[in-house]
Coordinates of N, CA and C in Angstrom, one line a residue:
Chain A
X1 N 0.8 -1.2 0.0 CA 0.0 0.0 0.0 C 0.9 1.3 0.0
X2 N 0.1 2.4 -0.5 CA 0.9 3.9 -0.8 C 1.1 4.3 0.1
X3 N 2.0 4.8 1.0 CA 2.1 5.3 2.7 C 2.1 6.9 2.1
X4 N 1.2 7.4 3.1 CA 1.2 8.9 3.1 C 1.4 9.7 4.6
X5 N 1.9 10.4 4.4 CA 3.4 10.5 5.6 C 2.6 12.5 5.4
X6 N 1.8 12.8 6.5 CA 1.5 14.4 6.7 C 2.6 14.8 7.9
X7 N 2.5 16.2 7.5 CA 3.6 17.1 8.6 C 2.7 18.6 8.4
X8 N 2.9 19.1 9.8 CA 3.3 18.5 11.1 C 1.8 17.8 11.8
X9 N 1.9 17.0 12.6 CA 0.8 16.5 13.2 C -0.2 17.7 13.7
X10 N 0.0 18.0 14.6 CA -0.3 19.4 14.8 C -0.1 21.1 14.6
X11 N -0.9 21.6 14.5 CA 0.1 23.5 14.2 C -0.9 24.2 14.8
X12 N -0.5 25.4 15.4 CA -1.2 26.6 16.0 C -1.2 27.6 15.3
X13 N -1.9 28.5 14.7 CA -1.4 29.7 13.8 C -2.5 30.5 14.3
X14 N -2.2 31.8 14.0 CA -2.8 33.3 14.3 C -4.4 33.7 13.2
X15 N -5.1 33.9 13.4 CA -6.1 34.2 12.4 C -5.4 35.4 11.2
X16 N -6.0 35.1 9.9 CA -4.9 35.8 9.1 C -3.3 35.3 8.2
X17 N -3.4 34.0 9.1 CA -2.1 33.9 8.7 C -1.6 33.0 8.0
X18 N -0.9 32.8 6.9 CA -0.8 31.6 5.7 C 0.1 30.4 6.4
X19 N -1.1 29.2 6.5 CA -0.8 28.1 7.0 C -0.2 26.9 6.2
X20 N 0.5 26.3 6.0 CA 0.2 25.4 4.8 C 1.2 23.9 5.3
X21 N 0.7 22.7 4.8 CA 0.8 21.5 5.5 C 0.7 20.5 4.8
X22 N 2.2 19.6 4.7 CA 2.3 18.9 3.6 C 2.3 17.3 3.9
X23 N 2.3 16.4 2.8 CA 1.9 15.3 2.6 C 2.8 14.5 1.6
X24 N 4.0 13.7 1.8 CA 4.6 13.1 1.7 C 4.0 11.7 0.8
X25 N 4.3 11.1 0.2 CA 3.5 9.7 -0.5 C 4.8 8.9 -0.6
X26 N 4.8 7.6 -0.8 CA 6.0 6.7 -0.3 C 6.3 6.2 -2.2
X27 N 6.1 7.1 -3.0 CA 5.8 6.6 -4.4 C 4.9 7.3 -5.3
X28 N 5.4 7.0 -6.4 CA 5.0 8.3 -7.2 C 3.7 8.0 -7.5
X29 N 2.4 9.3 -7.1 CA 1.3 9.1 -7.8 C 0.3 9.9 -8.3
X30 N 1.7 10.8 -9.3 CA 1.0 11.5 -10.1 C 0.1 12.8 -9.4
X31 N -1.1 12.7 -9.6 CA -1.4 14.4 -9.0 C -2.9 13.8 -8.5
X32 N -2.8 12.3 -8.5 CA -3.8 11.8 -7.5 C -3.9 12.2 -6.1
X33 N -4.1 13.4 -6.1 CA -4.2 13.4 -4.2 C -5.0 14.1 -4.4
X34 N -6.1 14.1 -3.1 CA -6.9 14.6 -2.5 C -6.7 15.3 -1.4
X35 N -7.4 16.6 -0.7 CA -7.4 16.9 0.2 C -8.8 16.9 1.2
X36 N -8.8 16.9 2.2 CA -10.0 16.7 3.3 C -10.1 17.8 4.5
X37 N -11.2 18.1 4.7 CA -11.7 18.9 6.4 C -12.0 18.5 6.9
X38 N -11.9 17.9 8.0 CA -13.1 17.2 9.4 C -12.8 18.3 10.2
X39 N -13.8 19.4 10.4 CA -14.4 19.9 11.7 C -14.8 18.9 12.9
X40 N -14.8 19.6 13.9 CA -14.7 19.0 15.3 C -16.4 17.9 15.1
X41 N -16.0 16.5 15.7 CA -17.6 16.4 15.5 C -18.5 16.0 14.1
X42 N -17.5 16.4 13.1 CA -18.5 16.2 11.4 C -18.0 15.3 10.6
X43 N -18.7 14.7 9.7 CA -18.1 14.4 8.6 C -16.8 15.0 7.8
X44 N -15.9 14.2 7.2 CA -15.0 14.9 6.3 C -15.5 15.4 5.3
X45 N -15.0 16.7 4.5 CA -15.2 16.9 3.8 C -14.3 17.1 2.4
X46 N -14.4 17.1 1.5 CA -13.8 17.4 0.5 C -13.4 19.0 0.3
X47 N -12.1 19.3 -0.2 CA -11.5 20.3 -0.4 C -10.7 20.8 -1.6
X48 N -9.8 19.7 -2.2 CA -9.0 19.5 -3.4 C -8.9 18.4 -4.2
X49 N -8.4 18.1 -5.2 CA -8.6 17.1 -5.8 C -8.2 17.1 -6.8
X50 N -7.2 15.9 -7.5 CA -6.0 16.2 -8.6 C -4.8 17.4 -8.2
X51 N -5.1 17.4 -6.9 CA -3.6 17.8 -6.1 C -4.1 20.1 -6.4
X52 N -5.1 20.2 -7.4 CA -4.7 21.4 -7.3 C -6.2 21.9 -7.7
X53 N -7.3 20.9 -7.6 CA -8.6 21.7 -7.7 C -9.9 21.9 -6.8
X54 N -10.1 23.1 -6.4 CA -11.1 23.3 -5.6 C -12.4 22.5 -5.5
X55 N -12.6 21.6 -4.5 CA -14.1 21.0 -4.9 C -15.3 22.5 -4.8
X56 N -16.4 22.1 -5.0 CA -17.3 22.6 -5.2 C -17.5 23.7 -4.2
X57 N -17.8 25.1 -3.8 CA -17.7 25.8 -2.4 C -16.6 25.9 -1.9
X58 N -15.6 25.4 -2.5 CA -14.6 25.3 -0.9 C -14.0 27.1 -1.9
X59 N -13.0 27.7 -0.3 CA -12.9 29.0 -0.7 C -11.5 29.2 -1.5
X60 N -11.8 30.5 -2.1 CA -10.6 30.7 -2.8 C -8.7 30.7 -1.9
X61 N -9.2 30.5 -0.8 CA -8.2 31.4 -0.1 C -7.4 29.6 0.1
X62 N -8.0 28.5 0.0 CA -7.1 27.3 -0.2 C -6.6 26.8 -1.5
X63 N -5.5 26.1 -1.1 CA -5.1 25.8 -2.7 C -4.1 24.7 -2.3
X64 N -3.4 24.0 -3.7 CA -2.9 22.9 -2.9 C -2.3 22.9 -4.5
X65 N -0.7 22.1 -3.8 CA 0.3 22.3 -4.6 C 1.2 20.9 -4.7
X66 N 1.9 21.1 -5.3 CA 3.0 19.3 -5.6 C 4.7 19.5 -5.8
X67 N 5.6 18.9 -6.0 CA 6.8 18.9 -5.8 C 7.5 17.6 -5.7
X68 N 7.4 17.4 -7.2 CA 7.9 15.9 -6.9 C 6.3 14.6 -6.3
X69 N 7.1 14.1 -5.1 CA 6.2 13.6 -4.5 C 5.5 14.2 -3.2
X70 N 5.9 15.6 -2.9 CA 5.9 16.1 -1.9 C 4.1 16.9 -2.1
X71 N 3.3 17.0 -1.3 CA 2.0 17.4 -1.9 C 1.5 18.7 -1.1
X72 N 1.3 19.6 -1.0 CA 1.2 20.5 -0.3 C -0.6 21.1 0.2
X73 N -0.9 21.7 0.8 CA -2.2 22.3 1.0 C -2.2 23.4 1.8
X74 N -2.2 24.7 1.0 CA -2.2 25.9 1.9 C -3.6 26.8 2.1
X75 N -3.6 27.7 3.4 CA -4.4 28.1 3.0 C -4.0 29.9 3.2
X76 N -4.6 30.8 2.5 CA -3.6 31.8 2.6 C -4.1 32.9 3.8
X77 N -5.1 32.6 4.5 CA -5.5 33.7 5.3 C -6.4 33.1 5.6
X78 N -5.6 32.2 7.3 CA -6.8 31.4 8.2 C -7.6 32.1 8.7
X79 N -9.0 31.4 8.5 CA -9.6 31.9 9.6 C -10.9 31.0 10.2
X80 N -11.4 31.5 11.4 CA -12.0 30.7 12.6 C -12.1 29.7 11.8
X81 N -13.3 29.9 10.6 CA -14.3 28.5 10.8 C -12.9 27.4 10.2
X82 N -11.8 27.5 9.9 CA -10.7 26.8 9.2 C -10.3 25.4 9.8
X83 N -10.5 25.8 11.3 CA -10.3 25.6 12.3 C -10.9 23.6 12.6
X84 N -10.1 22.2 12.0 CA -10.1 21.1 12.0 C -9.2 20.5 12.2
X85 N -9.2 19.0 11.3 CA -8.5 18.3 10.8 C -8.2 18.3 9.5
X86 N -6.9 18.1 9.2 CA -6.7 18.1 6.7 C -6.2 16.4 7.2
X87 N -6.5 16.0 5.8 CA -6.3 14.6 5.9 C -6.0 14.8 4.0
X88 N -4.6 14.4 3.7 CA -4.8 14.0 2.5 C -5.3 12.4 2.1
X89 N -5.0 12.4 0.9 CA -5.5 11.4 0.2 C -5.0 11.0 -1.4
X90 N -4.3 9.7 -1.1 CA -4.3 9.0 -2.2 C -5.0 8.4 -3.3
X91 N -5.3 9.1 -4.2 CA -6.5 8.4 -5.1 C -5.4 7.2 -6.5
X92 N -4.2 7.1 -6.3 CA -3.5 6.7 -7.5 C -3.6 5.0 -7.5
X93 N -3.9 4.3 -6.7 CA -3.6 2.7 -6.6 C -5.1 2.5 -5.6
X94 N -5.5 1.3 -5.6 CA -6.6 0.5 -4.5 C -5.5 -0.3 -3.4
X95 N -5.4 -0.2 -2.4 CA -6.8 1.1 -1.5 C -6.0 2.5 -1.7
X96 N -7.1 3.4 -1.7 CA -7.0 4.9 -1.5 C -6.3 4.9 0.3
X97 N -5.7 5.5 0.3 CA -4.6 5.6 2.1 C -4.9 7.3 1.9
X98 N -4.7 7.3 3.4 CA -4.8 8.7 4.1 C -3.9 8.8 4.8
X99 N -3.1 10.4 4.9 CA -2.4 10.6 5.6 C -3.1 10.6 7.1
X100 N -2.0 10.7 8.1 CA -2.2 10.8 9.5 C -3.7 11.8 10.0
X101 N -2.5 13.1 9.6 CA -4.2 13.9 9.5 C -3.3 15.5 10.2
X102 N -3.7 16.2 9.9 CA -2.9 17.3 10.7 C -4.1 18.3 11.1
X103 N -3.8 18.6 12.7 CA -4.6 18.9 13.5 C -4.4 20.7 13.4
X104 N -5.4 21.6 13.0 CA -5.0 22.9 12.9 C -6.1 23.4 13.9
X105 N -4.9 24.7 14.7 CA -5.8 25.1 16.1 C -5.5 26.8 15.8
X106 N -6.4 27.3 17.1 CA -6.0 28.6 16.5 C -5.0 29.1 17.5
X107 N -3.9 29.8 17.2 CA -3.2 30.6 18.2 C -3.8 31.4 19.7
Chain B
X1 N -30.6 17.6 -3.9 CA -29.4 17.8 -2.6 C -29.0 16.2 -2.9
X2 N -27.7 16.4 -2.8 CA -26.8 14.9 -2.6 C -27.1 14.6 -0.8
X3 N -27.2 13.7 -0.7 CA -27.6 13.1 0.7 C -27.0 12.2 1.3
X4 N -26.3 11.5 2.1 CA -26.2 10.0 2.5 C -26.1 10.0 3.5
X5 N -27.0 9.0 4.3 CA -27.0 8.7 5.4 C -27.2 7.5 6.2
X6 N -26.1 6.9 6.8 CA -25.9 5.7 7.3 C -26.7 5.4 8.5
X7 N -26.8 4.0 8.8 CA -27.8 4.0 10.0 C -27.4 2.2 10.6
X8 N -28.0 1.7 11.4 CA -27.4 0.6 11.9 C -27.2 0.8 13.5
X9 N -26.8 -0.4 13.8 CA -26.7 -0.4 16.1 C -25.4 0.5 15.7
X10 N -25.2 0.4 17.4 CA -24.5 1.3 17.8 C -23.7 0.4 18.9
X11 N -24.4 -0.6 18.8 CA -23.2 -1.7 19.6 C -23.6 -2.8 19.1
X12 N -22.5 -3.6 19.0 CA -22.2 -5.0 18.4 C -21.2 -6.1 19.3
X13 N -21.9 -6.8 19.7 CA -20.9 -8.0 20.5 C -19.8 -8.5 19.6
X14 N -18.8 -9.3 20.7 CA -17.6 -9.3 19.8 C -18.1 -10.6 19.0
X15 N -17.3 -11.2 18.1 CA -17.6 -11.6 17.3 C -18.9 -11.7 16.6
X16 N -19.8 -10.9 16.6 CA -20.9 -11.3 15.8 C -20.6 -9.8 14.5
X17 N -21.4 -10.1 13.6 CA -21.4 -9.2 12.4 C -22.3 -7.8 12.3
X18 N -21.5 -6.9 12.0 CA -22.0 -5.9 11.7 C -22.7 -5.8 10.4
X19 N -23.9 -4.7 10.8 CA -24.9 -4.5 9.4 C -25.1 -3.1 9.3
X20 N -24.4 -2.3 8.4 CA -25.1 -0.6 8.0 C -25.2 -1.1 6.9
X21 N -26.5 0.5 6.9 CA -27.2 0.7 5.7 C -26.8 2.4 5.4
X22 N -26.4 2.6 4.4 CA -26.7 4.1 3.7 C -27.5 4.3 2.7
X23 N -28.3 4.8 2.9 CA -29.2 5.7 2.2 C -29.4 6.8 1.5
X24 N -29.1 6.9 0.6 CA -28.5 8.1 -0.6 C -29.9 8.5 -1.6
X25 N -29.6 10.2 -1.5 CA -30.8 11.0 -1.7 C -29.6 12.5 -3.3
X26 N -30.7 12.4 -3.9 CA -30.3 13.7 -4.9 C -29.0 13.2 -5.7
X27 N -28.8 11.5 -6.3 CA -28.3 11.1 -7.1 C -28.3 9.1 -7.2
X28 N -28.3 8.7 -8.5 CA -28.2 7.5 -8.7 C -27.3 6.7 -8.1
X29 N -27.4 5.8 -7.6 CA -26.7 4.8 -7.5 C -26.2 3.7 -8.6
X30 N -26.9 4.2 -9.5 CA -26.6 3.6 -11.1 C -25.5 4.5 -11.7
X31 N -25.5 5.3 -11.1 CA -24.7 6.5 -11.8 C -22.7 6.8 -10.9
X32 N -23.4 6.7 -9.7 CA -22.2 6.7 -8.7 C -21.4 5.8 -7.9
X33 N -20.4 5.6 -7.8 CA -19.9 4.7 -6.8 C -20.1 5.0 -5.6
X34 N -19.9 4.2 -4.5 CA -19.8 4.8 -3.0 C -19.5 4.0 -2.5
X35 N -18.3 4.8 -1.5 CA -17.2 3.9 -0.6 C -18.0 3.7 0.8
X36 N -16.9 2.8 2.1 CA -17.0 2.9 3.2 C -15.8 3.3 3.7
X37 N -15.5 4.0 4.6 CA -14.7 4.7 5.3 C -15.2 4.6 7.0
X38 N -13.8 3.9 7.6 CA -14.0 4.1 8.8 C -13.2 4.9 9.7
X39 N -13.3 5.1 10.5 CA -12.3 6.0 11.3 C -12.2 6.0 13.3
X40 N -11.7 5.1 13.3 CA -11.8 4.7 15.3 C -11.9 6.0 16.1
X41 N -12.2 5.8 17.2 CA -12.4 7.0 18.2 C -10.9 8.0 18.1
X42 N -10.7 9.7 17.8 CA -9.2 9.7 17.7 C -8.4 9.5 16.7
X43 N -8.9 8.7 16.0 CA -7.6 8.0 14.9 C -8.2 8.4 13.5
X44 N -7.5 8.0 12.3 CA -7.7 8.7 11.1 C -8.3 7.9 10.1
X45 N -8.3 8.0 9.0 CA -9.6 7.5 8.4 C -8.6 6.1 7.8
X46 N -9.8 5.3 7.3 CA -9.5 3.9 6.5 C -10.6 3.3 5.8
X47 N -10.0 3.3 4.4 CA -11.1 3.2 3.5 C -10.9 1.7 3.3
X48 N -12.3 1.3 3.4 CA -13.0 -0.2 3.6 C -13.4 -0.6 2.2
X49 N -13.5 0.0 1.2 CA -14.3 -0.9 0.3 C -15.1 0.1 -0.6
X50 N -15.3 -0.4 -1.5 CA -16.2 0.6 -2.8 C -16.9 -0.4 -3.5
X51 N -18.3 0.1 -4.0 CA -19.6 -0.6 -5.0 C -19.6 0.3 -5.8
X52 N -19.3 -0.1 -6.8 CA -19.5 0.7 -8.0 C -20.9 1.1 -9.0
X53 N -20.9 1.6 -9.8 CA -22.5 1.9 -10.2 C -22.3 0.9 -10.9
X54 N -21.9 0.0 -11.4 CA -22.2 -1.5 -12.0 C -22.8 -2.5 -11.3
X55 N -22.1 -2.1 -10.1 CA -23.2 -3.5 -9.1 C -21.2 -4.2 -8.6
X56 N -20.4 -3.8 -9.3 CA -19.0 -4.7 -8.7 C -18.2 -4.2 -7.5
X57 N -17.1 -4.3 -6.8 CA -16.8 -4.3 -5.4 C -15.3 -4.4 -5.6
X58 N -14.9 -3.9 -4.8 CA -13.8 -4.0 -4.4 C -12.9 -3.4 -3.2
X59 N -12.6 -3.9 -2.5 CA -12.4 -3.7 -0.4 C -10.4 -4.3 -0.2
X60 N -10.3 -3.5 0.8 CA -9.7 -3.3 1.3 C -9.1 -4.5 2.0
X61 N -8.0 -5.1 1.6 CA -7.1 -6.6 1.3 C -7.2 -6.9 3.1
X62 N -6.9 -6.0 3.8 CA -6.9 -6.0 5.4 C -8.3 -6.6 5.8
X63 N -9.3 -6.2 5.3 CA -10.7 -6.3 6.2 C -11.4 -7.9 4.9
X64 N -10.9 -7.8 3.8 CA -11.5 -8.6 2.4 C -12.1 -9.9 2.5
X65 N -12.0 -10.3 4.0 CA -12.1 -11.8 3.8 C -13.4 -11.5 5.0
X66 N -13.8 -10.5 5.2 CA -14.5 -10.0 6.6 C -15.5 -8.7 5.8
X67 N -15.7 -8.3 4.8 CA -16.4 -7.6 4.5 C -17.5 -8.1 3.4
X68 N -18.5 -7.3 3.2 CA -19.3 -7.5 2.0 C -20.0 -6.0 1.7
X69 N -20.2 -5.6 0.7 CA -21.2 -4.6 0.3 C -21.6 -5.2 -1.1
X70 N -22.8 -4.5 -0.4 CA -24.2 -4.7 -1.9 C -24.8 -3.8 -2.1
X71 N -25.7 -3.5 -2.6 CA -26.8 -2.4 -2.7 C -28.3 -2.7 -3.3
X72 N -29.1 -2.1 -3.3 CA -30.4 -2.2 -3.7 C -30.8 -0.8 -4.4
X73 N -30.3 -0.7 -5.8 CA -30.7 0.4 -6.5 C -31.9 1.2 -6.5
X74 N -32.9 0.0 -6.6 CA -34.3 0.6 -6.5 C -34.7 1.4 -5.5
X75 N -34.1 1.1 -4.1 CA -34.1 1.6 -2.8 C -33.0 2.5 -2.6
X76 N -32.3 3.0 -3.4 CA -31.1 3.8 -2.9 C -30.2 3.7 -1.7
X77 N -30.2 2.1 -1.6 CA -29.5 2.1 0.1 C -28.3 0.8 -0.6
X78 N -27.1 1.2 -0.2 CA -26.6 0.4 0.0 C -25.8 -0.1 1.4
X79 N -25.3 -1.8 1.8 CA -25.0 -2.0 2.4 C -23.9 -2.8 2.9
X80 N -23.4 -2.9 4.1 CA -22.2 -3.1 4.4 C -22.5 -4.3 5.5
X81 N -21.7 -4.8 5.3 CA -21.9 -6.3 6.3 C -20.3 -6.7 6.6
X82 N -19.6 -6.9 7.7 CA -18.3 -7.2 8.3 C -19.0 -8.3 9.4
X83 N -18.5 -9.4 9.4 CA -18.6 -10.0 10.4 C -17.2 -10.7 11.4
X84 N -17.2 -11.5 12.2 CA -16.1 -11.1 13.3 C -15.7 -10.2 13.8
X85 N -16.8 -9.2 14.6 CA -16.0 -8.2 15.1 C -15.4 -8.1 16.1
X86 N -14.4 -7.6 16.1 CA -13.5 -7.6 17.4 C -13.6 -6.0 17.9
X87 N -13.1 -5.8 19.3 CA -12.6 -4.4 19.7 C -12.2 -3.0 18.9
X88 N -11.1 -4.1 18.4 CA -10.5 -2.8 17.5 C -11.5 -2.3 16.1
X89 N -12.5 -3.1 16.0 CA -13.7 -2.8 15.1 C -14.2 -1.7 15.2
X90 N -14.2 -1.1 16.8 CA -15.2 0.0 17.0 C -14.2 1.6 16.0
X91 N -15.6 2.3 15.5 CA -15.3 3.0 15.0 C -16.7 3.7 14.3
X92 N -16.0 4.9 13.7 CA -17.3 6.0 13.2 C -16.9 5.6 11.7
X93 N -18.2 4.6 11.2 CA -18.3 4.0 10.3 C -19.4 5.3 9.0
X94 N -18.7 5.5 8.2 CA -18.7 6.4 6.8 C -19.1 6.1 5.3
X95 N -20.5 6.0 4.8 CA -20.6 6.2 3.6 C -20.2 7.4 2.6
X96 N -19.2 7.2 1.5 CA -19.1 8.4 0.9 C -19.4 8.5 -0.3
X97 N -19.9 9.2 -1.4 CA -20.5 8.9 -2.9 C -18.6 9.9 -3.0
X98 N -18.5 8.8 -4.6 CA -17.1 9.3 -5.4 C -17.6 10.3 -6.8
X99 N -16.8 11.4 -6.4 CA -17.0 12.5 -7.3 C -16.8 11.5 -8.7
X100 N -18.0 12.3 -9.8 CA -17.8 11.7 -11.4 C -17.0 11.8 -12.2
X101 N -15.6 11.0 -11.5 CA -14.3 11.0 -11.9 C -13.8 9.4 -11.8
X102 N -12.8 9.2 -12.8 CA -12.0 7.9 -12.5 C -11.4 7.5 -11.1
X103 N -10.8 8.9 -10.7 CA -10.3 8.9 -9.5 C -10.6 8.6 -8.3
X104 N -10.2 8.0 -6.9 CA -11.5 7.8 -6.1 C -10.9 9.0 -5.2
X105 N -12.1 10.4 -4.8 CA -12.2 10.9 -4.6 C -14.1 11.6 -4.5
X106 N -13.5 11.1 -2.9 CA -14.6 11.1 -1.9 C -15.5 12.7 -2.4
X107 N -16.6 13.3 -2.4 CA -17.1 14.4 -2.9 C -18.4 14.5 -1.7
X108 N -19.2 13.8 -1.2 CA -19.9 13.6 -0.3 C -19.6 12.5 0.7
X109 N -20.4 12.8 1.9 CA -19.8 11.8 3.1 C -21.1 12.3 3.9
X110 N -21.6 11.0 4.3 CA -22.5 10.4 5.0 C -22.4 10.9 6.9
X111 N -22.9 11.7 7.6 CA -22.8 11.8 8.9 C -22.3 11.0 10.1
X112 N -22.0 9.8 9.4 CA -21.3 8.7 10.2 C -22.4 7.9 11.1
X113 N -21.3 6.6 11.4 CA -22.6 5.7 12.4 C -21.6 5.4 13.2
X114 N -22.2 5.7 14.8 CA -20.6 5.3 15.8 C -21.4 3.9 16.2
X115 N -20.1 2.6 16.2 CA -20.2 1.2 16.2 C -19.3 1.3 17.3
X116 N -19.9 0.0 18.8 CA -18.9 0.0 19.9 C -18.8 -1.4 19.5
X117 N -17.6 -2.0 19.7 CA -17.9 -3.4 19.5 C -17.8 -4.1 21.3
X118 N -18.7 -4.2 22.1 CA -18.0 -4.8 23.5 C -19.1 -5.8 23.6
X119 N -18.8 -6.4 24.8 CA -20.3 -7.2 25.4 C -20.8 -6.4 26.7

């Protein structure tokens, strides 16, 4: 299976402030990633997809980027409601794997 | 409105089998795939398995010999059946419909069903 390796587990940041939180893959797959929200309490949600497009609603102010195999997801001016879990996602091979999950709080 | 919503106990003894149902509103099941996704108390997600809008399957090599999904088009519910469950079973068990892409990429997700496995 595709190991997906997120950093950092957790982060604190300031309202306003460009956050961004990356995702490692153990192997190349292409621009198969996905990204995810879990708010405290909710279902995940969808956020990015093909490593660099906004799902449906989600706001301009996220975006998500690649490097090799290195996968990125930033957002450029956090604020409150931002405030979850990102979980990427491998869509390149069966099973689809998820990173760890990176836990964003607010300063 | 895209819809899905899972349903099923909320406790399950150990080894006996688990049964959800998701129930999907404001799209075909002829038309979409939809996974299962679970995620233990705390811990991160793990995708269980996918029914495709053809009626075919395919799950997750870990759980494969312990799971089943099927569906009932007509009814818009499809279903999930794991049996032997143990402890480490318990978890906030997730219907999600796959965006109308090759790719599997989750686009809706089901409110979750929390499953305890104890006696």
């Amino acid at each position: 299976d595709i190991q997906m390796t997120q950093s950092p587990a957790s982060l604190s940041a300031s309202l306003e402030e460009i956050v961004t939180i990356t995702c490692q893959a153990s192997q190349n797959i292409g621009n198969w990633l996905a990204w995810y929200q879990q708010k405290p309490g909710k279902s995940p949600q969808l956020l990015i997809y093909g490593t660099t497009s906004l799902a449906d609603g989600v706001p301009s102010r996220f975006s998500g980027s690649r490097s090799g195999t290195q996968y990125s997801l930033k957002i450029s001016r956090l604020q409150v409601e931002d405030i979850g879990i990102y979980y990427c996602q491998q869509a390149s091979s069966t099973p689809p794997t998820f990173g760890g999950g990176t836990k964003l709080e607010l300063k | 409105q895209v819809q899905l919503k899972e349903s099923g106990p909320g406790l399950v003894q150990p080894s006996q089998t688990l049964s959800l149902t998701c129930t999907v509103a404001g799209f075909s099941l002829t038309s979409y795939n939809v996974h299962w996704v679970r995620q233990p108390p705390g811990k991160g997600l793990e995708w269980m398995g996918v029914i495709w809008n053809t009626g075919g399957t395919r799950y997750n090599s870990a759980l494969k010999s312990r799971l089943s999904i099927s569906k009932d088009t007509s009814k818009s519910q499809v279903f999930l059946k794991m049996n032997s469950l143990q402890t480490e079973d318990t978890a906030t068990y997730y219907c999600a419909r796959n965006l109308n892409t090759l790719a599997v990429v989750m686009d809706a997700w089901g409110q979750g069903a929390s499953v305890t496995v104890s006696s």
